Coordinates of N, CA and C in Angstrom, one line a residue:
Chain A
X5 N -67.5 5.6 -7.2 CA -68.2 5.6 -8.4 C -69.5 4.8 -8.4
X6 N -70.3 5.0 -9.4 CA -71.6 4.3 -9.5 C -71.4 2.8 -9.5
X7 N -72.2 2.0 -8.8 CA -72.1 0.6 -8.9 C -73.4 0.0 -8.5
X8 N -73.8 -1.0 -9.1 CA -75.0 -1.8 -8.8 C -74.6 -3.2 -8.6
X9 N -74.8 -3.7 -7.4 CA -74.2 -5.0 -7.1 C -75.2 -5.9 -6.4
X10 N -74.9 -7.2 -6.3 CA -75.8 -8.2 -5.8 C -75.2 -8.8 -4.6
X11 N -76.0 -9.3 -3.6 CA -75.5 -9.9 -2.4 C -75.1 -11.4 -2.7
X12 N -75.9 -12.2 -3.5 CA -75.7 -13.6 -3.6 C -75.5 -13.9 -5.1
X13 N -74.4 -14.5 -5.4 CA -74.1 -14.9 -6.8 C -75.0 -16.1 -7.3
X14 N -75.3 -17.0 -6.4 CA -76.1 -18.2 -6.8 C -77.2 -18.4 -5.7
X15 N -78.4 -18.7 -6.2 CA -79.5 -19.0 -5.4 C -80.2 -20.3 -5.8
X16 N -80.3 -21.2 -4.9 CA -80.9 -22.5 -5.3 C -82.2 -22.7 -4.5
X17 N -83.3 -22.9 -5.2 CA -84.6 -23.0 -4.5 C -85.3 -24.2 -5.0
X18 N -86.3 -24.7 -4.2 CA -87.1 -25.8 -4.6 C -88.3 -25.3 -5.4
X19 N -88.6 -26.1 -6.4 CA -89.8 -25.8 -7.3 C -91.0 -25.5 -6.4
X20 N -91.7 -24.5 -6.6 CA -92.9 -24.1 -5.9 C -92.6 -23.1 -4.7
X21 N -91.4 -23.0 -4.3 CA -91.0 -22.1 -3.3 C -90.9 -20.7 -3.9
X22 N -90.9 -19.7 -3.0 CA -90.7 -18.3 -3.4 C -89.2 -18.0 -3.5
X23 N -88.8 -17.2 -4.4 CA -87.4 -16.8 -4.5 C -87.3 -15.3 -4.3
X24 N -86.2 -14.9 -3.6 CA -85.9 -13.5 -3.4 C -84.5 -13.2 -3.8
X25 N -84.3 -12.3 -4.8 CA -83.0 -11.9 -5.3 C -82.8 -10.4 -4.9
X26 N -81.7 -10.2 -4.3 CA -81.4 -8.8 -3.8 C -80.4 -8.1 -4.6
X27 N -80.4 -6.8 -4.5 CA -79.5 -5.9 -5.2 C -79.3 -4.6 -4.4
X28 N -78.1 -4.1 -4.4 CA -77.8 -2.9 -3.7 C -77.2 -1.9 -4.8
X29 N -77.5 -0.6 -4.6 CA -77.0 0.4 -5.5 C -76.3 1.4 -4.7
X30 N -75.5 2.2 -5.3 CA -74.7 3.2 -4.6 C -75.0 4.6 -4.9
X31 N -75.7 4.9 -6.0 CA -76.0 6.2 -6.4 C -77.3 6.7 -5.8
X32 N -77.3 7.5 -4.8 CA -78.5 7.9 -4.2 C -79.4 8.7 -5.1
X33 N -78.9 9.2 -6.2 CA -79.7 10.0 -7.2 C -80.4 9.1 -8.2
X34 N -80.1 7.8 -8.2 CA -80.8 6.8 -9.1 C -82.3 6.8 -8.8
X35 N -83.1 6.8 -9.8 CA -84.5 6.8 -9.6 C -85.3 5.9 -10.5
X36 N -84.6 5.0 -11.2 CA -85.3 4.1 -12.1 C -84.5 2.8 -12.2
X37 N -85.1 1.7 -11.8 CA -84.5 0.4 -11.8 C -85.3 -0.6 -12.6
X38 N -84.5 -1.5 -13.2 CA -85.1 -2.6 -14.0 C -84.5 -3.9 -13.6
X39 N -85.3 -4.9 -13.6 CA -84.9 -6.3 -13.5 C -84.9 -7.0 -14.8
X40 N -83.8 -7.7 -15.1 CA -83.8 -8.5 -16.4 C -83.5 -10.0 -16.0
X41 N -84.0 -10.8 -16.9 CA -83.7 -12.2 -16.8 C -82.9 -12.6 -18.0
X42 N -81.8 -13.4 -17.8 CA -81.0 -13.8 -18.9 C -80.9 -15.3 -18.9
X43 N -81.4 -16.0 -19.9 CA -81.3 -17.5 -20.0 C -80.0 -17.7 -20.7
X44 N -79.5 -18.9 -20.6 CA -78.2 -19.3 -21.1 C -78.2 -19.1 -22.7
X45 N -77.2 -18.4 -23.2 CA -77.1 -18.2 -24.6 C -78.0 -17.2 -25.2
X46 N -78.7 -16.4 -24.4 CA -79.7 -15.5 -24.9 C -79.5 -14.1 -24.4
X47 N -80.2 -13.1 -24.9 CA -80.1 -11.8 -24.4 C -81.0 -11.5 -23.2
X48 N -80.7 -10.5 -22.5 CA -81.5 -10.1 -21.3 C -83.0 -9.8 -21.7
X49 N -83.9 -10.2 -20.9 CA -85.3 -10.1 -21.1 C -85.9 -9.2 -20.0
X50 N -86.5 -8.1 -20.3 CA -87.2 -7.3 -19.4 C -88.2 -8.0 -18.5
X51 N -88.1 -7.9 -17.2 CA -89.1 -8.5 -16.3 C -90.0 -7.4 -15.7
X52 N -89.5 -6.5 -15.0 CA -90.3 -5.5 -14.3 C -89.4 -4.3 -14.0
X53 N -90.0 -3.1 -13.9 CA -89.2 -1.9 -13.5 C -89.9 -1.2 -12.4
X54 N -89.2 -0.3 -11.8 CA -89.8 0.5 -10.7 C -89.1 1.8 -10.7
X55 N -89.9 2.9 -10.4 CA -89.3 4.2 -10.3 C -89.3 4.6 -8.8
X56 N -88.6 5.6 -8.5 CA -88.3 5.9 -7.1 C -89.5 6.5 -6.3
X57 N -90.6 6.8 -7.1 CA -91.8 7.3 -6.4 C -92.7 6.2 -5.9
X58 N -92.1 4.9 -6.1 CA -92.9 3.7 -5.6 C -92.0 2.9 -4.7
X59 N -92.6 2.2 -3.8 CA -91.8 1.3 -2.9 C -92.0 -0.2 -3.4
X60 N -93.1 -0.4 -4.1 CA -93.4 -1.8 -4.5 C -94.1 -1.8 -5.8
X61 N -93.9 -2.8 -6.6 CA -94.6 -2.9 -7.9 C -94.7 -4.4 -8.2
X62 N -95.9 -4.8 -8.6 CA -96.2 -6.2 -8.8 C -96.5 -6.5 -10.3
X63 N -96.0 -7.7 -10.7 CA -96.3 -8.1 -12.0 C -96.9 -9.5 -11.9
X64 N -96.8 -10.3 -13.0 CA -97.3 -11.7 -12.9 C -96.3 -12.5 -12.2
X65 N -96.6 -13.0 -11.0 CA -95.7 -13.8 -10.2 C -94.4 -13.1 -9.7
X66 N -94.2 -11.9 -10.1 CA -93.0 -11.1 -9.6 C -93.4 -9.9 -8.9
X67 N -92.6 -9.5 -7.9 CA -92.8 -8.3 -7.2 C -91.4 -7.7 -7.0
X68 N -91.3 -6.4 -7.2 CA -90.1 -5.7 -7.0 C -90.3 -4.7 -5.8
X69 N -89.4 -4.7 -4.8 CA -89.4 -3.8 -3.7 C -88.2 -2.9 -3.8
X70 N -88.5 -1.6 -3.5 CA -87.4 -0.6 -3.5 C -87.3 0.1 -2.1
X71 N -86.2 0.0 -1.5 CA -86.0 0.7 -0.2 C -84.9 1.8 -0.5
X72 N -85.4 3.0 -0.7 CA -84.4 4.1 -1.0 C -83.6 4.5 0.2
X73 N -84.0 4.2 1.4 CA -83.3 4.6 2.6 C -81.9 3.9 2.6
X74 N -82.0 2.6 2.3 CA -80.8 1.8 2.4 C -80.3 1.4 1.0
X75 N -80.9 2.0 0.0 CA -80.4 1.8 -1.4 C -80.4 0.3 -1.8
X76 N -81.5 -0.3 -1.7 CA -81.7 -1.7 -1.9 C -82.9 -2.0 -2.6
X77 N -82.9 -2.9 -3.5 CA -84.1 -3.4 -4.2 C -84.0 -4.9 -4.2
X78 N -85.2 -5.5 -4.3 CA -85.3 -7.0 -4.4 C -86.3 -7.4 -5.4
X79 N -86.1 -8.6 -5.9 CA -87.0 -9.2 -6.9 C -87.6 -10.5 -6.2
X80 N -88.9 -10.5 -6.1 CA -89.5 -11.7 -5.5 C -90.2 -12.5 -6.6
X81 N -90.0 -13.8 -6.7 CA -90.7 -14.6 -7.6 C -91.5 -15.6 -6.9
X82 N -92.8 -15.6 -7.1 CA -93.7 -16.5 -6.4 C -93.8 -17.8 -7.1
X83 N -93.9 -18.9 -6.3 CA -94.1 -20.3 -6.8 C -93.1 -20.5 -8.0
X84 N -91.8 -20.5 -7.6 CA -90.7 -20.6 -8.6 C -90.9 -21.9 -9.4
X85 N -90.7 -21.7 -10.7 CA -90.8 -22.9 -11.7 C -89.5 -23.1 -12.3
X86 N -89.3 -24.3 -12.9 CA -88.0 -24.7 -13.6 C -87.7 -23.6 -14.7
X87 N -88.7 -23.1 -15.3 CA -88.5 -22.1 -16.4 C -88.0 -20.8 -15.9
X88 N -87.9 -20.6 -14.6 CA -87.4 -19.4 -14.0 C -85.9 -19.5 -13.8
X89 N -85.3 -20.7 -14.0 CA -83.9 -20.8 -13.9 C -83.2 -20.0 -14.9
X90 N -82.3 -19.1 -14.4 CA -81.7 -18.1 -15.3 C -80.7 -17.2 -14.4
X91 N -80.1 -16.3 -15.0 CA -79.3 -15.3 -14.3 C -80.2 -14.0 -14.3
X92 N -80.3 -13.4 -13.1 CA -81.1 -12.2 -13.0 C -80.2 -11.0 -12.7
X93 N -80.5 -9.9 -13.4 CA -79.7 -8.7 -13.2 C -80.6 -7.6 -12.8
X94 N -80.2 -6.8 -11.8 CA -80.8 -5.5 -11.7 C -80.0 -4.5 -12.4
X95 N -80.6 -3.4 -12.9 CA -80.0 -2.4 -13.7 C -80.5 -1.0 -13.3
X96 N -79.6 -0.1 -13.2 CA -79.9 1.3 -12.9 C -80.1 2.0 -14.2
X97 N -81.3 2.6 -14.5 CA -81.5 3.3 -15.7 C -81.6 4.8 -15.4
X98 N -80.5 5.3 -14.9 CA -80.4 6.7 -14.5 C -79.9 7.6 -15.7
X99 N -79.6 6.9 -16.8 CA -78.9 7.7 -17.9 C -79.5 7.3 -19.2
X100 N -80.8 7.4 -19.3 CA -81.5 7.3 -20.7 C -81.2 6.0 -21.4
X101 N -81.4 4.9 -20.7 CA -81.2 3.6 -21.3 C -79.8 3.2 -21.5
X102 N -78.9 4.0 -21.0 CA -77.5 3.6 -20.9 C -77.3 2.9 -19.5
X103 N -77.7 1.7 -19.4 CA -77.9 1.0 -18.1 C -76.6 0.7 -17.5
X104 N -76.7 0.7 -16.1 CA -75.6 0.2 -15.3 C -76.1 -1.1 -14.7
X105 N -75.5 -2.2 -15.1 CA -76.0 -3.5 -14.6 C -75.2 -4.0 -13.4
X106 N -75.9 -4.7 -12.6 CA -75.2 -5.4 -11.5 C -74.5 -6.7 -12.0
X107 N -73.9 -7.4 -11.1 CA -73.1 -8.6 -11.5 C -73.9 -9.8 -11.8
X108 N -75.2 -9.9 -11.4 CA -76.1 -11.0 -11.7 C -76.2 -12.0 -10.5
X109 N -77.3 -12.7 -10.4 CA -77.5 -13.8 -9.5 C -78.1 -14.9 -10.3
X110 N -77.4 -16.1 -10.2 CA -77.9 -17.3 -10.9 C -78.9 -18.0 -10.0
X111 N -80.1 -18.1 -10.6 CA -81.2 -18.8 -9.9 C -81.3 -20.2 -10.4
X112 N -81.2 -21.2 -9.5 CA -81.3 -22.6 -9.9 C -82.6 -23.2 -9.2
X113 N -83.5 -23.8 -10.0 CA -84.7 -24.3 -9.4 C -84.6 -25.8 -9.4
X114 N -84.7 -26.4 -8.2 CA -84.6 -27.9 -8.1 C -86.0 -28.5 -8.2
X115 N -86.2 -29.5 -9.0 CA -87.5 -30.1 -9.2 C -87.9 -30.9 -7.9
Chain B
X9 N -93.8 -9.4 -35.8 CA -92.9 -8.3 -35.6 C -91.6 -8.8 -35.1
X10 N -90.6 -8.8 -36.0 CA -89.3 -9.4 -35.6 C -88.7 -8.6 -34.5
X11 N -87.9 -9.3 -33.7 CA -87.2 -8.6 -32.6 C -85.9 -8.0 -33.1
X12 N -85.0 -7.7 -32.2 CA -83.7 -7.2 -32.5 C -82.9 -8.4 -33.1
X13 N -82.3 -8.1 -34.3 CA -81.6 -9.2 -35.0 C -80.1 -8.9 -35.0
X14 N -79.3 -9.8 -34.5 CA -77.9 -9.6 -34.5 C -77.2 -10.7 -35.3
X15 N -76.2 -10.4 -36.0 CA -75.4 -11.4 -36.7 C -74.0 -10.9 -36.9
X16 N -73.0 -11.8 -36.9 CA -73.3 -13.3 -36.7 C -73.5 -13.6 -35.3
X17 N -74.1 -14.7 -35.0 CA -74.3 -15.2 -33.6 C -72.9 -15.6 -33.0
X18 N -72.1 -16.2 -33.8 CA -70.8 -16.6 -33.3 C -69.7 -16.2 -34.3
X19 N -68.6 -15.6 -33.8 CA -67.6 -15.2 -34.7 C -66.2 -15.5 -34.1
X20 N -65.4 -16.1 -34.9 CA -64.0 -16.5 -34.4 C -63.0 -15.7 -35.2
X21 N -62.1 -15.0 -34.6 CA -61.1 -14.2 -35.2 C -59.8 -14.5 -34.6
X22 N -58.7 -14.4 -35.4 CA -57.4 -14.5 -34.8 C -56.9 -13.1 -34.5
X23 N -56.0 -13.0 -33.5 CA -55.5 -11.7 -33.1 C -55.0 -10.9 -34.3
X24 N -55.4 -9.6 -34.3 CA -55.0 -8.7 -35.3 C -56.0 -8.6 -36.5
X25 N -57.0 -9.5 -36.5 CA -58.0 -9.4 -37.5 C -59.1 -8.4 -37.1
X26 N -60.0 -8.2 -38.0 CA -61.1 -7.2 -37.7 C -62.4 -8.0 -37.5
X27 N -63.2 -7.5 -36.6 CA -64.5 -8.1 -36.3 C -65.6 -7.1 -36.6
X28 N -66.7 -7.5 -37.3 CA -67.8 -6.6 -37.6 C -69.1 -7.3 -37.1
X29 N -69.8 -6.6 -36.2 CA -71.0 -7.2 -35.7 C -72.1 -6.3 -36.1
X30 N -73.2 -6.9 -36.5 CA -74.4 -6.2 -37.1 C -75.6 -6.3 -36.2
X31 N -76.4 -5.2 -36.2 CA -77.6 -5.2 -35.4 C -78.7 -4.5 -36.2
X32 N -79.8 -5.2 -36.4 CA -81.0 -4.5 -36.9 C -82.0 -4.4 -35.8
X33 N -82.3 -3.1 -35.5 CA -83.3 -2.9 -34.4 C -84.7 -3.3 -34.7
X34 N -85.5 -3.3 -33.7 CA -86.9 -3.6 -33.9 C -87.5 -2.6 -34.9
X35 N -88.5 -3.0 -35.6 CA -89.1 -2.1 -36.6 C -89.6 -0.8 -35.9
X36 N -89.3 0.3 -36.4 CA -89.7 1.6 -35.8 C -88.8 2.1 -34.8
X37 N -87.9 1.3 -34.3 CA -87.0 1.8 -33.3 C -85.8 2.6 -33.9
X38 N -85.5 3.8 -33.4 CA -84.4 4.5 -33.9 C -83.3 4.7 -32.9
X39 N -83.4 4.1 -31.7 CA -82.4 4.2 -30.7 C -81.7 2.8 -30.5
X40 N -80.4 2.8 -30.7 CA -79.7 1.6 -30.6 C -78.6 1.7 -29.6
X41 N -78.4 0.6 -28.8 CA -77.4 0.6 -27.8 C -76.6 -0.7 -27.9
X42 N -75.3 -0.6 -27.7 CA -74.4 -1.7 -27.7 C -73.9 -1.9 -26.3
X43 N -73.9 -3.2 -25.9 CA -73.3 -3.6 -24.6 C -72.4 -4.8 -24.8
X44 N -71.4 -4.9 -23.8 CA -70.5 -6.0 -23.9 C -70.6 -6.8 -22.6
X45 N -70.6 -8.1 -22.7 CA -70.7 -9.0 -21.5 C -69.6 -10.0 -21.5
X46 N -68.8 -9.9 -20.4 CA -67.7 -10.9 -20.2 C -68.4 -12.1 -19.5
X47 N -67.8 -13.3 -19.6 CA -68.4 -14.5 -18.9 C -68.6 -14.2 -17.4
X48 N -69.8 -14.6 -17.0 CA -70.2 -14.5 -15.5 C -70.2 -13.1 -15.0
X49 N -70.4 -12.1 -15.9 CA -70.5 -10.7 -15.5 C -71.7 -10.1 -16.1
X50 N -72.0 -8.9 -15.5 CA -73.1 -8.1 -16.1 C -72.7 -7.4 -17.3
X51 N -73.7 -6.9 -18.0 CA -73.5 -6.2 -19.3 C -72.9 -4.8 -18.9
X52 N -72.0 -4.4 -19.8 CA -71.4 -3.0 -19.7 C -71.8 -2.2 -20.9
X53 N -72.3 -1.0 -20.7 CA -72.7 -0.1 -21.8 C -71.5 0.3 -22.6
X54 N -71.6 0.3 -23.9 CA -70.6 0.8 -24.7 C -70.9 2.1 -25.5
X55 N -72.0 2.0 -26.2 CA -72.3 3.2 -27.1 C -73.8 3.2 -27.4
X56 N -74.3 4.5 -27.6 CA -75.7 4.7 -27.9 C -75.7 5.5 -29.2
X57 N -76.5 5.1 -30.1 CA -76.6 5.7 -31.4 C -78.1 5.9 -31.8
X58 N -78.3 7.0 -32.5 CA -79.6 7.2 -33.2 C -79.2 7.3 -34.7
X59 N -80.1 7.3 -35.5 CA -79.8 7.2 -37.0 C -78.8 8.2 -37.3
X60 N -77.7 7.7 -37.8 CA -76.6 8.5 -38.4 C -75.8 9.3 -37.3
X61 N -76.2 9.2 -36.0 CA -75.5 9.9 -35.0 C -75.1 9.1 -33.8
X62 N -73.9 9.3 -33.3 CA -73.4 8.7 -32.1 C -73.8 9.7 -31.0
X63 N -74.6 9.2 -30.0 CA -75.1 10.1 -29.0 C -74.2 10.1 -27.8
X64 N -73.7 8.9 -27.4 CA -72.9 8.7 -26.3 C -72.0 7.5 -26.5
X65 N -70.7 7.7 -26.5 CA -69.8 6.5 -26.7 C -68.8 6.4 -25.5
X66 N -69.3 6.8 -24.3 CA -68.5 6.9 -23.1 C -68.0 5.5 -22.6
X67 N -68.7 4.5 -23.0 CA -68.3 3.1 -22.6 C -67.5 2.4 -23.6
X68 N -67.2 3.0 -24.7 CA -66.4 2.3 -25.7 C -65.0 2.7 -25.7
X69 N -64.1 1.7 -25.8 CA -62.6 2.0 -25.8 C -62.3 3.0 -26.9
X70 N -61.4 3.9 -26.7 CA -61.1 5.0 -27.6 C -60.4 4.4 -28.9
X71 N -59.6 3.3 -28.7 CA -58.9 2.8 -29.8 C -59.5 1.5 -30.3
X72 N -59.4 1.2 -31.5 CA -59.8 0.0 -32.2 C -61.3 -0.2 -32.3
X73 N -62.1 0.4 -31.5 CA -63.6 0.2 -31.5 C -64.2 1.4 -32.2
X74 N -65.2 1.1 -33.0 CA -66.1 2.1 -33.6 C -67.5 1.6 -33.9
X75 N -68.4 2.5 -34.0 CA -69.8 2.1 -34.2 C -70.5 3.1 -35.1
X76 N -71.4 2.6 -35.9 CA -72.2 3.4 -36.7 C -73.6 2.9 -36.9
X77 N -74.5 3.8 -37.2 CA -75.9 3.4 -37.5 C -76.3 4.3 -38.7
X78 N -76.1 3.8 -39.9 CA -76.4 4.6 -41.1 C -77.8 4.8 -41.3
X79 N -78.1 5.7 -42.2 CA -79.5 6.0 -42.5 C -80.2 4.7 -43.0
X80 N -79.6 4.0 -43.8 CA -80.1 2.7 -44.3 C -79.2 1.6 -43.8
X81 N -79.8 0.5 -43.4 CA -79.1 -0.7 -43.0 C -78.9 -0.8 -41.5
X82 N -78.2 -1.9 -41.1 CA -78.1 -2.1 -39.7 C -77.0 -1.3 -39.0
X83 N -77.0 -1.3 -37.7 CA -76.0 -0.7 -36.9 C -74.8 -1.7 -36.9
X84 N -73.6 -1.1 -36.9 CA -72.4 -2.0 -37.0 C -71.4 -1.6 -35.9
X85 N -71.0 -2.6 -35.2 CA -69.9 -2.4 -34.2 C -68.7 -3.0 -34.8
X86 N -67.6 -2.2 -34.9 CA -66.4 -2.7 -35.6 C -65.3 -2.7 -34.6
X87 N -64.6 -3.8 -34.6 CA -63.4 -3.9 -33.7 C -62.2 -4.3 -34.6
X88 N -61.3 -3.3 -34.6 CA -60.1 -3.6 -35.4 C -59.0 -4.2 -34.6
X89 N -58.1 -4.9 -35.3 CA -56.9 -5.5 -34.6 C -57.3 -6.2 -33.3
X90 N -58.2 -7.1 -33.4 CA -58.7 -7.7 -32.2 C -57.6 -8.4 -31.3
X91 N -57.8 -8.4 -30.0 CA -56.9 -9.0 -29.0 C -57.8 -10.0 -28.2
X92 N -57.1 -10.9 -27.5 CA -57.8 -11.9 -26.8 C -58.8 -11.3 -25.8
X93 N -58.5 -10.2 -25.2 CA -59.4 -9.5 -24.2 C -60.7 -9.0 -24.8
X94 N -60.8 -9.0 -26.2 CA -62.0 -8.6 -26.8 C -63.0 -9.7 -26.9
X95 N -62.6 -10.9 -26.5 CA -63.5 -12.1 -26.5 C -64.6 -11.8 -25.5
X96 N -65.8 -11.8 -26.0 CA -67.0 -11.5 -25.1 C -68.3 -11.7 -25.9
X97 N -69.4 -11.5 -25.3 CA -70.7 -11.5 -26.0 C -71.0 -10.0 -26.1
X98 N -71.4 -9.6 -27.3 CA -71.8 -8.2 -27.6 C -73.3 -8.2 -27.9
X99 N -74.0 -7.4 -27.1 CA -75.4 -7.4 -27.2 C -75.8 -6.0 -27.8
X100 N -76.8 -6.0 -28.6 CA -77.4 -4.8 -29.2 C -78.8 -4.7 -28.6
X101 N -79.3 -3.6 -28.3 CA -80.6 -3.3 -27.8 C -81.2 -2.1 -28.5
X102 N -82.5 -2.1 -28.6 CA -83.1 -1.0 -29.3 C -84.3 -0.5 -28.5
X103 N -84.7 0.7 -28.6 CA -85.9 1.2 -28.0 C -86.6 2.2 -28.9
X104 N -87.9 2.4 -28.6 CA -88.7 3.3 -29.4 C -88.4 4.8 -29.0
X105 N -88.2 4.9 -27.6 CA -87.9 6.2 -27.1 C -86.7 6.1 -26.2
X106 N -86.1 7.2 -25.8 CA -85.0 7.2 -24.9 C -85.6 7.1 -23.5
X107 N -85.0 6.4 -22.6 CA -85.3 6.3 -21.2 C -86.7 5.7 -20.9
X108 N -87.1 4.8 -21.8 CA -88.4 4.1 -21.5 C -88.1 2.9 -20.6
X109 N -86.9 2.5 -20.6 CA -86.5 1.3 -19.8 C -86.8 0.0 -20.5
X110 N -87.7 0.0 -21.4 CA -88.0 -1.2 -22.1 C -87.1 -1.4 -23.3
X111 N -85.9 -1.7 -23.0 CA -85.0 -2.0 -24.1 C -85.2 -3.5 -24.5
X112 N -85.2 -3.7 -25.8 CA -85.3 -5.0 -26.4 C -83.9 -5.4 -26.9
X113 N -83.5 -6.5 -26.2 CA -82.1 -7.0 -26.6 C -82.2 -8.1 -27.6
X114 N -81.1 -8.1 -28.4 CA -80.9 -9.2 -29.3 C -80.3 -10.4 -28.6
X115 N -80.1 -11.4 -29.4 CA -79.5 -12.7 -28.8 C -78.0 -12.6 -28.6
X116 N -77.4 -11.6 -29.1 CA -76.0 -11.4 -28.9 C -75.1 -12.0 -30.0
X117 N -73.9 -11.4 -30.1 CA -72.9 -12.0 -31.0 C -71.7 -12.4 -30.1
X118 N -71.3 -13.6 -30.2 CA -70.2 -14.1 -29.3 C -68.9 -14.1 -30.1
X119 N -68.0 -13.3 -29.7 CA -66.7 -13.2 -30.4 C -65.7 -13.9 -29.6
X120 N -65.0 -14.8 -30.3 CA -63.9 -15.5 -29.7 C -62.6 -15.1 -30.5
X121 N -61.6 -14.7 -29.8 CA -60.4 -14.3 -30.4 C -59.3 -15.3 -30.0
X122 N -58.8 -16.0 -31.1 CA -57.8 -17.0 -30.8 C -56.4 -16.5 -30.7

């Protein structure tokens, strides 16, 4: 069945370093992915999205890479800051906003 | 422009009681989605509604759970005869159009069943 999962449940990085969060998906028909950030006690917040006609998309300090061959995407955060500490989810939006979320990666930024 | 508003933020119920969770979407949004999140897990889709219509309820348990989005007023997720396994955070999201990807989530309602 469809699943979207993550390789690492917790990622600890030093402030100022770059962070890379990975995500694998199983449905080869999936063509639209979204990364969300969820801070403690809050709802998910949209970060960046990517469609399957792209391999890479950049935002402010964030980059998402999509490798359709191995069904893998990653979120790169440049110059990680304490405010980036949160749980990050990838989600498959293959069904009209009825998202399939991965299990999440907790990012901890050490000062 | 107010975001998605959910209330109550925290709700405590005893087994067998009813829980009602409310969601007011962003102004102008007619698409509403409910998700459930267990501790340390990702969100799971429950139900998708447009005004007065349930579009897809494939993620919602067939018994005890119901949802509505009336012409006037907020969307309501109703859980009857709650059990301990219903304890979770329930998030509502809204969008202007379907499949835009830019869902705007509320802060969630955290249900605790004693």
